[in-house]
Coordinates of C-alpha atoms in Angstrom, one line a residue:
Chain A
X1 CA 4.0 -22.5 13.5
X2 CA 1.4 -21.6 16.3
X3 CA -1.2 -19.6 16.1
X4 CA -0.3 -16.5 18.4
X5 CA 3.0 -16.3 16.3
X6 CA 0.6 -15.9 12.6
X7 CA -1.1 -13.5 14.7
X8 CA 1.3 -10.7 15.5
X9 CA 2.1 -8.4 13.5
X10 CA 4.7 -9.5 10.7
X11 CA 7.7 -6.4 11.0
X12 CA 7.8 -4.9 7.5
X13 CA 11.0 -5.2 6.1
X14 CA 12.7 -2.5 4.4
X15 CA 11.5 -4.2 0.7
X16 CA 8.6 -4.1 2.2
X17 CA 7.8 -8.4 2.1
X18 CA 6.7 -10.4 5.2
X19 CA 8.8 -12.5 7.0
X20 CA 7.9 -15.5 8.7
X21 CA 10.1 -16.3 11.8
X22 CA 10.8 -19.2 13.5
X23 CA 9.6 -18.7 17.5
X24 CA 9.9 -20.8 20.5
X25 CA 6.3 -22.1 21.4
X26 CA 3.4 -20.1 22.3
X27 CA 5.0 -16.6 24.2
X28 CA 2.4 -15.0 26.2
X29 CA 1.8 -10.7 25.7
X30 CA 3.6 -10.2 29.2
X31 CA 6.2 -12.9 28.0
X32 CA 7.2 -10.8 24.8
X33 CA 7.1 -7.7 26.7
X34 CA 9.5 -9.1 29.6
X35 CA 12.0 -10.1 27.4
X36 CA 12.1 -6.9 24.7
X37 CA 12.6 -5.0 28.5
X38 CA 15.3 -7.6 29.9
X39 CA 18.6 -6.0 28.0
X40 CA 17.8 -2.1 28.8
X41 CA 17.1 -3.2 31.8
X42 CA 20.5 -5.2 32.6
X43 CA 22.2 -2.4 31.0
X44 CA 21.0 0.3 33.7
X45 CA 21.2 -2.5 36.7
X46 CA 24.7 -3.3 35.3
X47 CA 25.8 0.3 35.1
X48 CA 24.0 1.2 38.1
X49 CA 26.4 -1.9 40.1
X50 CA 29.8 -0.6 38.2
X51 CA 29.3 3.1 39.7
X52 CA 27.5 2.2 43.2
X53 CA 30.0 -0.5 43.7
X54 CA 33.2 2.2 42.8
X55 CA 34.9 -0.2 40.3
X56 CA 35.2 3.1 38.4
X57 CA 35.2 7.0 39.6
X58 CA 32.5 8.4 39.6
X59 CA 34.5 11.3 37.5
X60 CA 34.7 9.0 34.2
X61 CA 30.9 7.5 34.5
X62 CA 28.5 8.9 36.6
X63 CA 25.6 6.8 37.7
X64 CA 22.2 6.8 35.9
X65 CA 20.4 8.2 39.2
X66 CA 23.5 11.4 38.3
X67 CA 22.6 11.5 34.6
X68 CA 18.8 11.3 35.0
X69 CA 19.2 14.2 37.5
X70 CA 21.0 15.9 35.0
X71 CA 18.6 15.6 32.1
X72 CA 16.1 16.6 34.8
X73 CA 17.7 19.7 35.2
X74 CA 18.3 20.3 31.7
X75 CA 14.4 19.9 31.0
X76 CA 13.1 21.9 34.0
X77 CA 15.9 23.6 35.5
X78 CA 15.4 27.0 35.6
X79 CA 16.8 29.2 32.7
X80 CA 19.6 31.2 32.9
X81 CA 21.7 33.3 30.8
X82 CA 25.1 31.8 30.6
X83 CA 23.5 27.8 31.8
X84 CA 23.0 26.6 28.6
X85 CA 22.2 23.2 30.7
X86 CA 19.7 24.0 32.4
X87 CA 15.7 24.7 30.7
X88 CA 17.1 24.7 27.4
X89 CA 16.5 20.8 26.7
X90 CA 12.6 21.3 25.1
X91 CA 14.5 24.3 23.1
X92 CA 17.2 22.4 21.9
X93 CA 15.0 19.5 20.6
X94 CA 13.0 21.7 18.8
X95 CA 15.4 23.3 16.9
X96 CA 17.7 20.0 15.7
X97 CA 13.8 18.4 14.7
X98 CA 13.3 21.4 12.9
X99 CA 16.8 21.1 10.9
X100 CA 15.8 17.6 10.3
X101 CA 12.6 18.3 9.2
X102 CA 13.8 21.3 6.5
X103 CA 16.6 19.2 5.5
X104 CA 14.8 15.9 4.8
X105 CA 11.9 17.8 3.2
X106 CA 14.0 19.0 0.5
X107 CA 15.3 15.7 0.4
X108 CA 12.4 14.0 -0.2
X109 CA 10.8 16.2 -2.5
X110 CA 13.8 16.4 -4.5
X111 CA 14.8 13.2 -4.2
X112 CA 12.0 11.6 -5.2
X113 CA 11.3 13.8 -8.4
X114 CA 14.6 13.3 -9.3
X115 CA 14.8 9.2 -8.5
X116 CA 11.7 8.8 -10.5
X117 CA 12.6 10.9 -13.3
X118 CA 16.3 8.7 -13.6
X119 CA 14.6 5.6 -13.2
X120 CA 12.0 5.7 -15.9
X121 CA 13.6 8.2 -18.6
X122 CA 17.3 6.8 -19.8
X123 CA 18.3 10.5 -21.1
X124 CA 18.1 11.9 -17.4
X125 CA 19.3 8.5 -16.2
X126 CA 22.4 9.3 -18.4
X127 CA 22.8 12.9 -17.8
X128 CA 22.8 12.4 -14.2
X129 CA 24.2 9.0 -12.7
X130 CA 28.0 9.7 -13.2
X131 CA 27.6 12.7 -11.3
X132 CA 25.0 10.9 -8.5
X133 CA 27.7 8.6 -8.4
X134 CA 30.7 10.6 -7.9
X135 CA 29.2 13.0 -5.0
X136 CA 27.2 10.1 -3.1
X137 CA 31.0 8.8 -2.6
X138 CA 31.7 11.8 -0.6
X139 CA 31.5 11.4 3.1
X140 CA 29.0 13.6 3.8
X141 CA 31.0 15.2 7.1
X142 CA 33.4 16.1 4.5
X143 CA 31.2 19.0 3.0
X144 CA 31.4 20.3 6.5
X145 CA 34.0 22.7 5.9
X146 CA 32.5 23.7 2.5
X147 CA 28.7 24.2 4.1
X148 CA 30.7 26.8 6.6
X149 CA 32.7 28.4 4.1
X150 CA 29.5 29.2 2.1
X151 CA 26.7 29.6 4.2
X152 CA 28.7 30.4 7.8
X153 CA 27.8 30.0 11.0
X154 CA 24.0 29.9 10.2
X155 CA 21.1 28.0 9.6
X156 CA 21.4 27.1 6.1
X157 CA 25.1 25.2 6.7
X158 CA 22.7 22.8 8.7
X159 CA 20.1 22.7 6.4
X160 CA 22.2 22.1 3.5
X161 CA 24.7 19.6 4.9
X162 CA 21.2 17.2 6.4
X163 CA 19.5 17.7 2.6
X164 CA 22.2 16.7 0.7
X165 CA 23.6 14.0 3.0
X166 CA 19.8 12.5 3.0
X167 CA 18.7 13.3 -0.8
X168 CA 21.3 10.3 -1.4
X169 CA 20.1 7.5 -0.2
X170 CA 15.9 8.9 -1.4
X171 CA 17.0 9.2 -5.1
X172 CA 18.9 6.1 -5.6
X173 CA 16.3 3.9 -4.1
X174 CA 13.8 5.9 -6.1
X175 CA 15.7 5.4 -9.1
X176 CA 15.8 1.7 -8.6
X177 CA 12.0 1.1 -7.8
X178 CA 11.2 3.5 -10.6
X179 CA 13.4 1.4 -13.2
X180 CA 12.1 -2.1 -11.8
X181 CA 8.2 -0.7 -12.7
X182 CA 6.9 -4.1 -14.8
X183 CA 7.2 -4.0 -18.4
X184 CA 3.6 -5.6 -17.9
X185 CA 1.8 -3.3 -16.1
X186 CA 3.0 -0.4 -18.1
X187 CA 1.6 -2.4 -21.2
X188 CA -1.9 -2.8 -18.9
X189 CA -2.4 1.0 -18.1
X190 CA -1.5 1.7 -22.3
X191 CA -4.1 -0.9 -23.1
X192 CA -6.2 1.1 -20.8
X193 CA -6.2 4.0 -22.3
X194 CA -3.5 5.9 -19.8
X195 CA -1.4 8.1 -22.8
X196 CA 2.8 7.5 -22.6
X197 CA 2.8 11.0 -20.8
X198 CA 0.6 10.0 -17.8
X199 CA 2.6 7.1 -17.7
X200 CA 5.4 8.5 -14.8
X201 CA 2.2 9.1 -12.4
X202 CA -0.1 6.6 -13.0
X203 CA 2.5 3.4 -13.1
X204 CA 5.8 4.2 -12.4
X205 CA 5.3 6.4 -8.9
X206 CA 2.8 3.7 -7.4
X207 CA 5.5 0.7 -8.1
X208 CA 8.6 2.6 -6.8
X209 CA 6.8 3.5 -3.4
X210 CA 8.1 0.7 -1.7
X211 CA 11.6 1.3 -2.9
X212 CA 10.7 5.1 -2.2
X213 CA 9.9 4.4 1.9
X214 CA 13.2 2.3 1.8
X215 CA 15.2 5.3 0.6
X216 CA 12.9 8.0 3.2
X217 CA 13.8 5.7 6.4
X218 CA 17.8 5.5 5.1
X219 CA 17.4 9.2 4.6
X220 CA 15.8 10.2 7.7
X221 CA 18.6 8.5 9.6
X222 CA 21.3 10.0 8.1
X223 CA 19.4 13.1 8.7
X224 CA 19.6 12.5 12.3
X225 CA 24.0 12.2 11.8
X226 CA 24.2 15.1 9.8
X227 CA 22.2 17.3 12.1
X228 CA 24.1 15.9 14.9
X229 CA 27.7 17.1 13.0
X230 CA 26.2 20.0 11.7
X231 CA 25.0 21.1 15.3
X232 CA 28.6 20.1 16.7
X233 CA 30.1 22.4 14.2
X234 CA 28.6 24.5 12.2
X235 CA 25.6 26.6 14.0
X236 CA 24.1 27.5 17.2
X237 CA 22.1 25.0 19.6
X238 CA 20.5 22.0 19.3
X239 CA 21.4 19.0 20.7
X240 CA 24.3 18.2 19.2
X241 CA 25.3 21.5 20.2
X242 CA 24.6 20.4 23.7
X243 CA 26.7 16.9 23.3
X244 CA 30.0 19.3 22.4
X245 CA 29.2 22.1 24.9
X246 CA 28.7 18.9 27.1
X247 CA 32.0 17.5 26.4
X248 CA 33.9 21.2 26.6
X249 CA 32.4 21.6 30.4
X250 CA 33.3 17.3 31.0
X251 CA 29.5 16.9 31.7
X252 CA 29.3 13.2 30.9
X253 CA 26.6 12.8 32.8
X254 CA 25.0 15.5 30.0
X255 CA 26.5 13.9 27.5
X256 CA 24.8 10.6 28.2
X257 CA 21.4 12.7 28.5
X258 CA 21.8 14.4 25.0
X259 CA 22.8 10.9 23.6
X260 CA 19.5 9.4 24.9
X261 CA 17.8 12.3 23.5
X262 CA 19.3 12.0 20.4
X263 CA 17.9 8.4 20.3
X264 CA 14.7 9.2 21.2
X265 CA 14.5 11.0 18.5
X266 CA 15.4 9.1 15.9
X267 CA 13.4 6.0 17.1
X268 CA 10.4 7.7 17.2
X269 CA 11.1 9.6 14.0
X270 CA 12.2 6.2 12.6
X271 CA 8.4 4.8 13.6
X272 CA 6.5 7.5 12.2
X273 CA 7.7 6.8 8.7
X274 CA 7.5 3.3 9.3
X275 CA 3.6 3.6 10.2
X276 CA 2.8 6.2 7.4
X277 CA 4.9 3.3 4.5
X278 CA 2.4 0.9 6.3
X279 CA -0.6 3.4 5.8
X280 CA 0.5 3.8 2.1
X281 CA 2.0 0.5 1.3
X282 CA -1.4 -1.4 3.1
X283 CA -1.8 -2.6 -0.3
X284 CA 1.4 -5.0 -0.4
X285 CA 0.3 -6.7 3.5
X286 CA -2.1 -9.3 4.4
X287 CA -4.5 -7.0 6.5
X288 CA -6.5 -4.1 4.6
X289 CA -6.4 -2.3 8.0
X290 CA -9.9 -3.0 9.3
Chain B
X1 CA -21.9 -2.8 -46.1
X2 CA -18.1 -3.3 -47.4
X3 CA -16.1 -6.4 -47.6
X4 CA -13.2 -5.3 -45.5
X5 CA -12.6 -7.7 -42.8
X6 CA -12.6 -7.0 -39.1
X7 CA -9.1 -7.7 -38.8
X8 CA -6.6 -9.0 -41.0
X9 CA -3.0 -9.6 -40.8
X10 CA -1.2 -9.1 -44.4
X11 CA 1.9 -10.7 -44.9
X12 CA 3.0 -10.0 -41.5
X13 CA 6.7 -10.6 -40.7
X14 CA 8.3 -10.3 -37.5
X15 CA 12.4 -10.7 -36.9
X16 CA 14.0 -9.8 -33.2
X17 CA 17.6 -10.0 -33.0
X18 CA 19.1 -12.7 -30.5
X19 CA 21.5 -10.5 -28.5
X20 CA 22.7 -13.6 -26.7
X21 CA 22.7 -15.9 -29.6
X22 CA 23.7 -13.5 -32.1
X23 CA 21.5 -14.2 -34.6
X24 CA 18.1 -13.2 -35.8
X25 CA 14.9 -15.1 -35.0
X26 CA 11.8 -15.1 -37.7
X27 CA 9.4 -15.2 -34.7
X28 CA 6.7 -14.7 -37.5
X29 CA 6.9 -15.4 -41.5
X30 CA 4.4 -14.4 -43.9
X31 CA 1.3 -14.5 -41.8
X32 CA -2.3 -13.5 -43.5
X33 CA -4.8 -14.2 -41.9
X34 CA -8.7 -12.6 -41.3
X35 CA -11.2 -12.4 -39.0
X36 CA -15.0 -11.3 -38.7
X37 CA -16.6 -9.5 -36.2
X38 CA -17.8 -11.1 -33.8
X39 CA -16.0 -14.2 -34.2
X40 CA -13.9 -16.2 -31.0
X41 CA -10.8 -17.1 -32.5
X42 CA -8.2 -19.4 -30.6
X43 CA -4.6 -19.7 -31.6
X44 CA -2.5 -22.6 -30.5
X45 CA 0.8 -24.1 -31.5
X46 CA 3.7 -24.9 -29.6
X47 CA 6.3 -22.2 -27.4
X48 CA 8.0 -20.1 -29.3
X49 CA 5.5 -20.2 -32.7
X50 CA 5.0 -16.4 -32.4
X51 CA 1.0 -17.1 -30.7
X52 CA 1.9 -14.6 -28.2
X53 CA 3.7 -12.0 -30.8
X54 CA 0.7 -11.7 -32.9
X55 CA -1.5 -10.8 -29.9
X56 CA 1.1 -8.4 -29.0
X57 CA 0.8 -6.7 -32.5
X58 CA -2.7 -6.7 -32.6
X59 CA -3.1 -4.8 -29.0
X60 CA 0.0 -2.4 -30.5
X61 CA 2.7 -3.6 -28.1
X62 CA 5.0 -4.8 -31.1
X63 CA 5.4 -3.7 -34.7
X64 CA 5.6 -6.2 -37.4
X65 CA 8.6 -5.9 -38.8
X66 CA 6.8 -6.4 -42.5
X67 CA 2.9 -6.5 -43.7
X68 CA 0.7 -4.8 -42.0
X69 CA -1.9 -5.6 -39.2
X70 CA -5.7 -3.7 -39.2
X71 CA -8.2 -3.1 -37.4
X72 CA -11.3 -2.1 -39.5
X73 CA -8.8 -1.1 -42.2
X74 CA -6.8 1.0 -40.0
X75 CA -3.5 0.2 -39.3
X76 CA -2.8 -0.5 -35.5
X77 CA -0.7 2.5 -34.3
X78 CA 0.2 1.6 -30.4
X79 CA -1.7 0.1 -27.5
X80 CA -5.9 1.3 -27.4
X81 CA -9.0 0.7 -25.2
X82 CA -10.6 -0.2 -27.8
X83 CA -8.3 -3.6 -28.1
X84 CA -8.7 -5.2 -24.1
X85 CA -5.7 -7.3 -23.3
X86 CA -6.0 -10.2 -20.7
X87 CA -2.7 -11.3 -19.4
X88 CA -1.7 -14.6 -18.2
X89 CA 0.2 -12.9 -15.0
X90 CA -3.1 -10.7 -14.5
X91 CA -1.2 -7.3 -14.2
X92 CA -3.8 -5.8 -12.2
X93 CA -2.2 -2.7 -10.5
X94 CA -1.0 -4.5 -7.2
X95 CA -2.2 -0.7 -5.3
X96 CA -5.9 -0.4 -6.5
X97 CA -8.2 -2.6 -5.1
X98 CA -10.5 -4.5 -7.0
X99 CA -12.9 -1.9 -8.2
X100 CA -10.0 0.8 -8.6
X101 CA -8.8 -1.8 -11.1
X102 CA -11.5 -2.1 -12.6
X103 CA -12.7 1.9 -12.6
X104 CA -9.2 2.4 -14.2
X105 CA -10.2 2.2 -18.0
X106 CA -13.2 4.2 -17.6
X107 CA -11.4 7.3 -15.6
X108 CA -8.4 7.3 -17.9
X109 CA -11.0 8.1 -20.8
X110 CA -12.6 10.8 -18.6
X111 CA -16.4 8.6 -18.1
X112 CA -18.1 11.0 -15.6
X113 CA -18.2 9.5 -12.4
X114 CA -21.6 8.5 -11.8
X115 CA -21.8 6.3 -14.8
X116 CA -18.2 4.9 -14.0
X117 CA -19.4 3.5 -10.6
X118 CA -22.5 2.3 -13.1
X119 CA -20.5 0.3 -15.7
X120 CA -18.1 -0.6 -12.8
X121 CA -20.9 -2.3 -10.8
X122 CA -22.7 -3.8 -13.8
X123 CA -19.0 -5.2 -15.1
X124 CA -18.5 -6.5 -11.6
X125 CA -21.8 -8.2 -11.7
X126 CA -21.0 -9.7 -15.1
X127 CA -18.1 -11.8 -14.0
X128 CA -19.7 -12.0 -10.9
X129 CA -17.3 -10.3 -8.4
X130 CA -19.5 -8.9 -6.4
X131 CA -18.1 -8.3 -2.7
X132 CA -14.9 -8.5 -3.2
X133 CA -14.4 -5.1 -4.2
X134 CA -12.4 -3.5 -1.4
X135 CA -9.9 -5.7 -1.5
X136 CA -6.5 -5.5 -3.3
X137 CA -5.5 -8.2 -5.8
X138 CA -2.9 -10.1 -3.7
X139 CA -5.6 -10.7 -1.6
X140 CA -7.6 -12.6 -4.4
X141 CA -7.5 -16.1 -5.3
X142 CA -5.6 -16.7 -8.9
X143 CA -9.4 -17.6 -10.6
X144 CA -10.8 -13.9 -8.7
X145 CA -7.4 -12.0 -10.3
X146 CA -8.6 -13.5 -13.7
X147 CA -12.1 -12.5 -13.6
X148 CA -10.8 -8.6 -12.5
X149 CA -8.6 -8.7 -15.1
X150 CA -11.2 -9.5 -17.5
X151 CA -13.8 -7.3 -16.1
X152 CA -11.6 -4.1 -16.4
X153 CA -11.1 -4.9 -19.9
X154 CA -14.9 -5.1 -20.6
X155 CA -15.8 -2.4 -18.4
X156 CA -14.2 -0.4 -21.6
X157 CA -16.1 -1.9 -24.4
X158 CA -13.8 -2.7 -26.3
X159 CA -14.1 -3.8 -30.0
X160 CA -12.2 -7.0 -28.9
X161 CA -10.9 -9.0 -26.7
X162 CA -7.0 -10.4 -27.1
X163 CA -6.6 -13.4 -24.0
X164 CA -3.1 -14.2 -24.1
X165 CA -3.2 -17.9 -21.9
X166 CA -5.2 -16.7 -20.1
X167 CA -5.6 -19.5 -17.7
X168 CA -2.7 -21.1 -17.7
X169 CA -1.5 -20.4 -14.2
X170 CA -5.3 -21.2 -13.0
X171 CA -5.7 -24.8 -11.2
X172 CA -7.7 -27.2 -13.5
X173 CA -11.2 -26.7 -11.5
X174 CA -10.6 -22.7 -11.8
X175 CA -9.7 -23.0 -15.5
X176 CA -12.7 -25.0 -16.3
X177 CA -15.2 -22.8 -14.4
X178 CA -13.4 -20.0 -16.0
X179 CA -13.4 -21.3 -19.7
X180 CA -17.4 -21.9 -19.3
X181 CA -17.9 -18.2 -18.1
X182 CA -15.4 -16.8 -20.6
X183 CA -18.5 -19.1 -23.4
X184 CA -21.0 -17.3 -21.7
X185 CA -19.8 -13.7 -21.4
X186 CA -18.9 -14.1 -25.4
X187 CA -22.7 -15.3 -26.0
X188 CA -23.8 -12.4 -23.6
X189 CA -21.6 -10.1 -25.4
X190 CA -20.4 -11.3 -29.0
X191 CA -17.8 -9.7 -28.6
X192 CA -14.7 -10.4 -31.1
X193 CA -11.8 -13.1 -29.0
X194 CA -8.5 -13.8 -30.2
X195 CA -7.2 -16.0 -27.7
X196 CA -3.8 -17.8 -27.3
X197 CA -3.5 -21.0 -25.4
X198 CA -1.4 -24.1 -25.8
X199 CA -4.5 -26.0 -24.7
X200 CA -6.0 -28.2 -27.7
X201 CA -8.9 -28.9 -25.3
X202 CA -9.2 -25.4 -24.5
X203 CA -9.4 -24.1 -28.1
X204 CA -11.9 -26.6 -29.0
X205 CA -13.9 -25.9 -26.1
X206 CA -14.5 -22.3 -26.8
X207 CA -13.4 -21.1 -30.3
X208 CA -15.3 -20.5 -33.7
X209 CA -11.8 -21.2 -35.1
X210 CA -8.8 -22.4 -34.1
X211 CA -5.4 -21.4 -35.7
X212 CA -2.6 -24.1 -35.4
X213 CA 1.1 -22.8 -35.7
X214 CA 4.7 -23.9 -36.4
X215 CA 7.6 -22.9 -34.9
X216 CA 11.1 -21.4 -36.1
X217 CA 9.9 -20.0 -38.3
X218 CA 6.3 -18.9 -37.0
X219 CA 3.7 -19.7 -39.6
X220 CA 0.1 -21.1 -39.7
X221 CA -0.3 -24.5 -39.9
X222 CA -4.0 -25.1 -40.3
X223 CA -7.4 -23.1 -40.3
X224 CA -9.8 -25.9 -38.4
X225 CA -13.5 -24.4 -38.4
X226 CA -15.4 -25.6 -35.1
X227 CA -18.7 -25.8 -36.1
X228 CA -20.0 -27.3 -32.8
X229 CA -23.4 -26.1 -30.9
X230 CA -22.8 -24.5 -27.8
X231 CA -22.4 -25.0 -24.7
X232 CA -20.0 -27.7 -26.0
X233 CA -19.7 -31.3 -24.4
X234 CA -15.8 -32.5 -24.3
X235 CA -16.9 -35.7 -24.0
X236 CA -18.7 -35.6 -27.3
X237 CA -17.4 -37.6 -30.0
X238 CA -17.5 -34.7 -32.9
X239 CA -15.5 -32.7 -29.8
X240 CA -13.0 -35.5 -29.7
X241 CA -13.1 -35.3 -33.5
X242 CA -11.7 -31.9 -34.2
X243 CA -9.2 -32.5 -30.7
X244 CA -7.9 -35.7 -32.5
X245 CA -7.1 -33.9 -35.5
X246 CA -5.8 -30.7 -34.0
X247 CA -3.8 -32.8 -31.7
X248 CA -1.7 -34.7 -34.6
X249 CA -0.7 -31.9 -36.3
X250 CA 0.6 -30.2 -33.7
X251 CA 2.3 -33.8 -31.9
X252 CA 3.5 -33.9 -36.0
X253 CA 4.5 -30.2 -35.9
X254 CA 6.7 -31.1 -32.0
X255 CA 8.1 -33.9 -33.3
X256 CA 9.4 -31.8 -36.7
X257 CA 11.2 -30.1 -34.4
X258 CA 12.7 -32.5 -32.1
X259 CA 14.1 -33.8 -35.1
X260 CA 15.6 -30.1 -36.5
X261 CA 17.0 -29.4 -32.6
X262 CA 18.7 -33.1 -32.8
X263 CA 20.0 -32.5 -36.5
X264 CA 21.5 -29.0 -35.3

């Protein structure tokens, strides 16, 4: 192992351990950087070749100089009442992050009470798993139609549709980290005076956070789906809105845009949980952070 | 002043049921057994003798399943402060640092916070752990986990200490610099010690008494008083003495039982 390789930072995994990888000799900063930008940019130099060159029509892919001109349009164009593609891109975002953000907060909130609660008590562990078990083997898109039915065309479908899809995946894994707590460190914090009741907030919370980010980054990526199929089909703008509006007017070209967006999105959403387990879970990692 | 002892075990039984086996296990039969205040007692005998079952009903993790175990007369009713429990595997809370860990006792008994930081920082002084405090415990070497653990035991003041091997996992220069500080906080403290090890050199090295065990069924064996000045020389020949001794009946009590696993 060489030195500039102990030195990076380790990737958390979603258990939250280090891994150790095997590298090839020393890479340099620039090195590492070249080659994380090498496949996007083959992918926009191949794409970019395909369309310039006319191996296809410019009608079934348009080239990324058309889509970027597009998205340019869509961020700054002018607005306009019956253009929902142009000035409505900063609009759109704003309301899908705000879906995702409503629907994952009640996710996580309820999730993670709930997760806890299963993992450490065997009565609510009892009372609730069969159930658990039978709707987390729903596909989500299939409540669709029932999120409409009940709440309509409105707000509330979306909401609903991205907190149950993402409470799923937050209460099992809190379940599981909760129920894996050590027998031993519950017997420490007793023999330290914590009383049975304090138990659930002193001990059992504390060990299941690493099991608990697992289930939030899961979550928070299904989030992104269901506010994506929700948008398509049960309310008003956003962007995945703007993918089926896209796809109704055969904008590719917007399509493409939206997609990006989309991905943005949910890579930098992705990060942001990742850096706040880091922040929390600094306790399980080899540097305290100074 | 009354007769009652410290603690005494009466007639203590404990049975668990073998779910795999099937069968029930005596880990414990007919124990009695006393002890005075202030007094470092050391219980060995080989794996599976019950040792570590009758610290764990002493600190009120397990219930004898017959006799009764006290503390000052009282019966032991659940885990207490007042009984400080050092583990082999440490169980320090892997999310406090150091001197979280070791504030922990103190807070969950409501100390005010100024005199928690005090006891904290004289503890930490004690088993002399001072600087490492902002770190957390996988960041400590095995012998600096050992010395936490024991220092957020102390911090409480407990009436005694249970050590349940606690150095087993320790390398043999961290065990012995650990068993001469464990002999000096006990003359610094006098505090009551019942301490399990499988260690005859161990016991010897630090005990008032040592209680030998047998296995299946888990009984006492022998009551050896070590009435040796401290600090204590292993290379002595009284040392080497009560080690001999200790060491036969417990090579007699492993080879008793070789001989029942071969007849099974």
């Amino acid at each position: 192992m060489t030195q500039s390789s102990l030195s990076e930072p380790v990737p958390i995994t979603a258990a939250g351990t280090n891994i150790k990888r095997l590298d090839d000799g020393a890479p340099s900063r620039i090195g590492r950087l070249a080659r994380r930008v090498a496949l996007p940019a083959a992918i926009l130099i191949a794409w970019e070749f395909v369309t310039a060159a006319g191996l296809v029509s410019s009608a079934s892919l348009p080239s990324p100089l058309t889509v970027a001109i597009a998205w340019w349009e869509w961020i700054f164009g002018p607005r306009q009442a019956l253009a929902w593609y142009s000035g409505t891109w900063a609009a759109y975002v704003l309301m899908s992050l705000e879906r995702v953000a409503a629907g994952f907060a009640i996710a996580s909130v309820t999730g993670i009470a709930l997760g806890v609660l299963i993992g450490w008590y065997r009565a609510v562990e009892d009372f609730c798993d069969g159930t658990i078990n039978f709707l987390r083997a729903v596909p989500m898109t299939a409540w669709v139609p029932f999120a409409v039915f009940i709440f309509g065309i409105h707000e509330s479908a979306a909401i609903f549709l991205i907190a149950f899809g993402s409470f799923f995946p937050i209460v099992v894994n809190a379940a599981a980290g909760a129920r894996q707590t050590p027998r031993i460190l519950i017997r420490a914090a007793r023999m330290l005076g914590t009383p049975p009741r304090k138990l659930l907030l002193r001990v059992v919370l504390p060990a299941a956070l690493p099991a608990i980010f697992t289930g939030l980054r899961v979550g928070l990526g299904l989030a992104w789906v269901l506010v994506i199929v929700a948008e398509m089909l049960a309310v008003q703008g956003g962007l995945g809105y703007a993918l089926w509006s896209a796809y109704q007017f055969s904008r590719l070209d917007l399509i493409l845009a939206a997609i990006a967006s989309v991905g943005g999105l949910g890579l930098a959403s992705d990060r942001l949980i990742s850096l706040l387990a880091h922040r929390v879970l600094r306790w399980q990692h080899g540097s305290t952070g100074q | 002043m009354s007769t009652q002892p410290f603690i005494s075990f009466h007639n203590v039984h404990k049975t668990f049921r073998d779910a795999r086996a099937g069968r029930v296990v005596r880990a414990i039969e007919d124990i009695s057994l006393d002890m005075a205040r202030g007094e470092f007692v050391t219980v060995i005998g080989p794996s599976g003798c019950g040792k570590t079952t009758l610290l764990n009903m002493l600190a009120g993790f397990e219930r004898p399943s017959g006799g009764r175990v006290l503390l000052e007369g009282e019966m032991i009713d659940g885990p207490g402060a007042d009984r400080g429990v050092v583990f082999q595997e440490y169980a320090l809370f892997p999310w406090l640092t150091l001197r979280q860990n070791v504030e922990y006792g103190p807070q969950e008994r409501g100390v005010p916070a100024s005199l928690v930081r005090e006891l904290t920082d004289r503890t930490l002084a004690m088993v002399r752990l001072v600087g490492a405090e902002t770190r957390y415990p996988h960041e400590l070497s095995g012998g600096m986990r050992q010395r936490a653990a024991i220092a957020r035991v102390l911090v409480n003041d407990p009436k005694i200490l249970l050590m349940d091997e606690p150095f087993a996992a320790l390398d043999a220069q961290t065990r012995a610099r650990l068993q001469r500080e464990v002999a000096r906080l006990w003359l610094e403290t006098r505090k009551t010690v019942f301490f399990v090890t499988h260690s005859v050199e161990e016991a010897v090295l630090l005990a008032d008494r040592v209680i030998a065990m047998t296995a299946n069924p888990g009984r006492l064996k022998a009551d050896v008083r070590i009435d040796l000045p401290r600090p204590r020389d292993p290379t002595s020949a009284p040392f080497n003495e009560h080690r001999r001794t200790l060491e036969r009946l417990l090579t007699d009590e492993i080879a008793a039982d070789g001989m029942a696993a071969a007849s099974v």
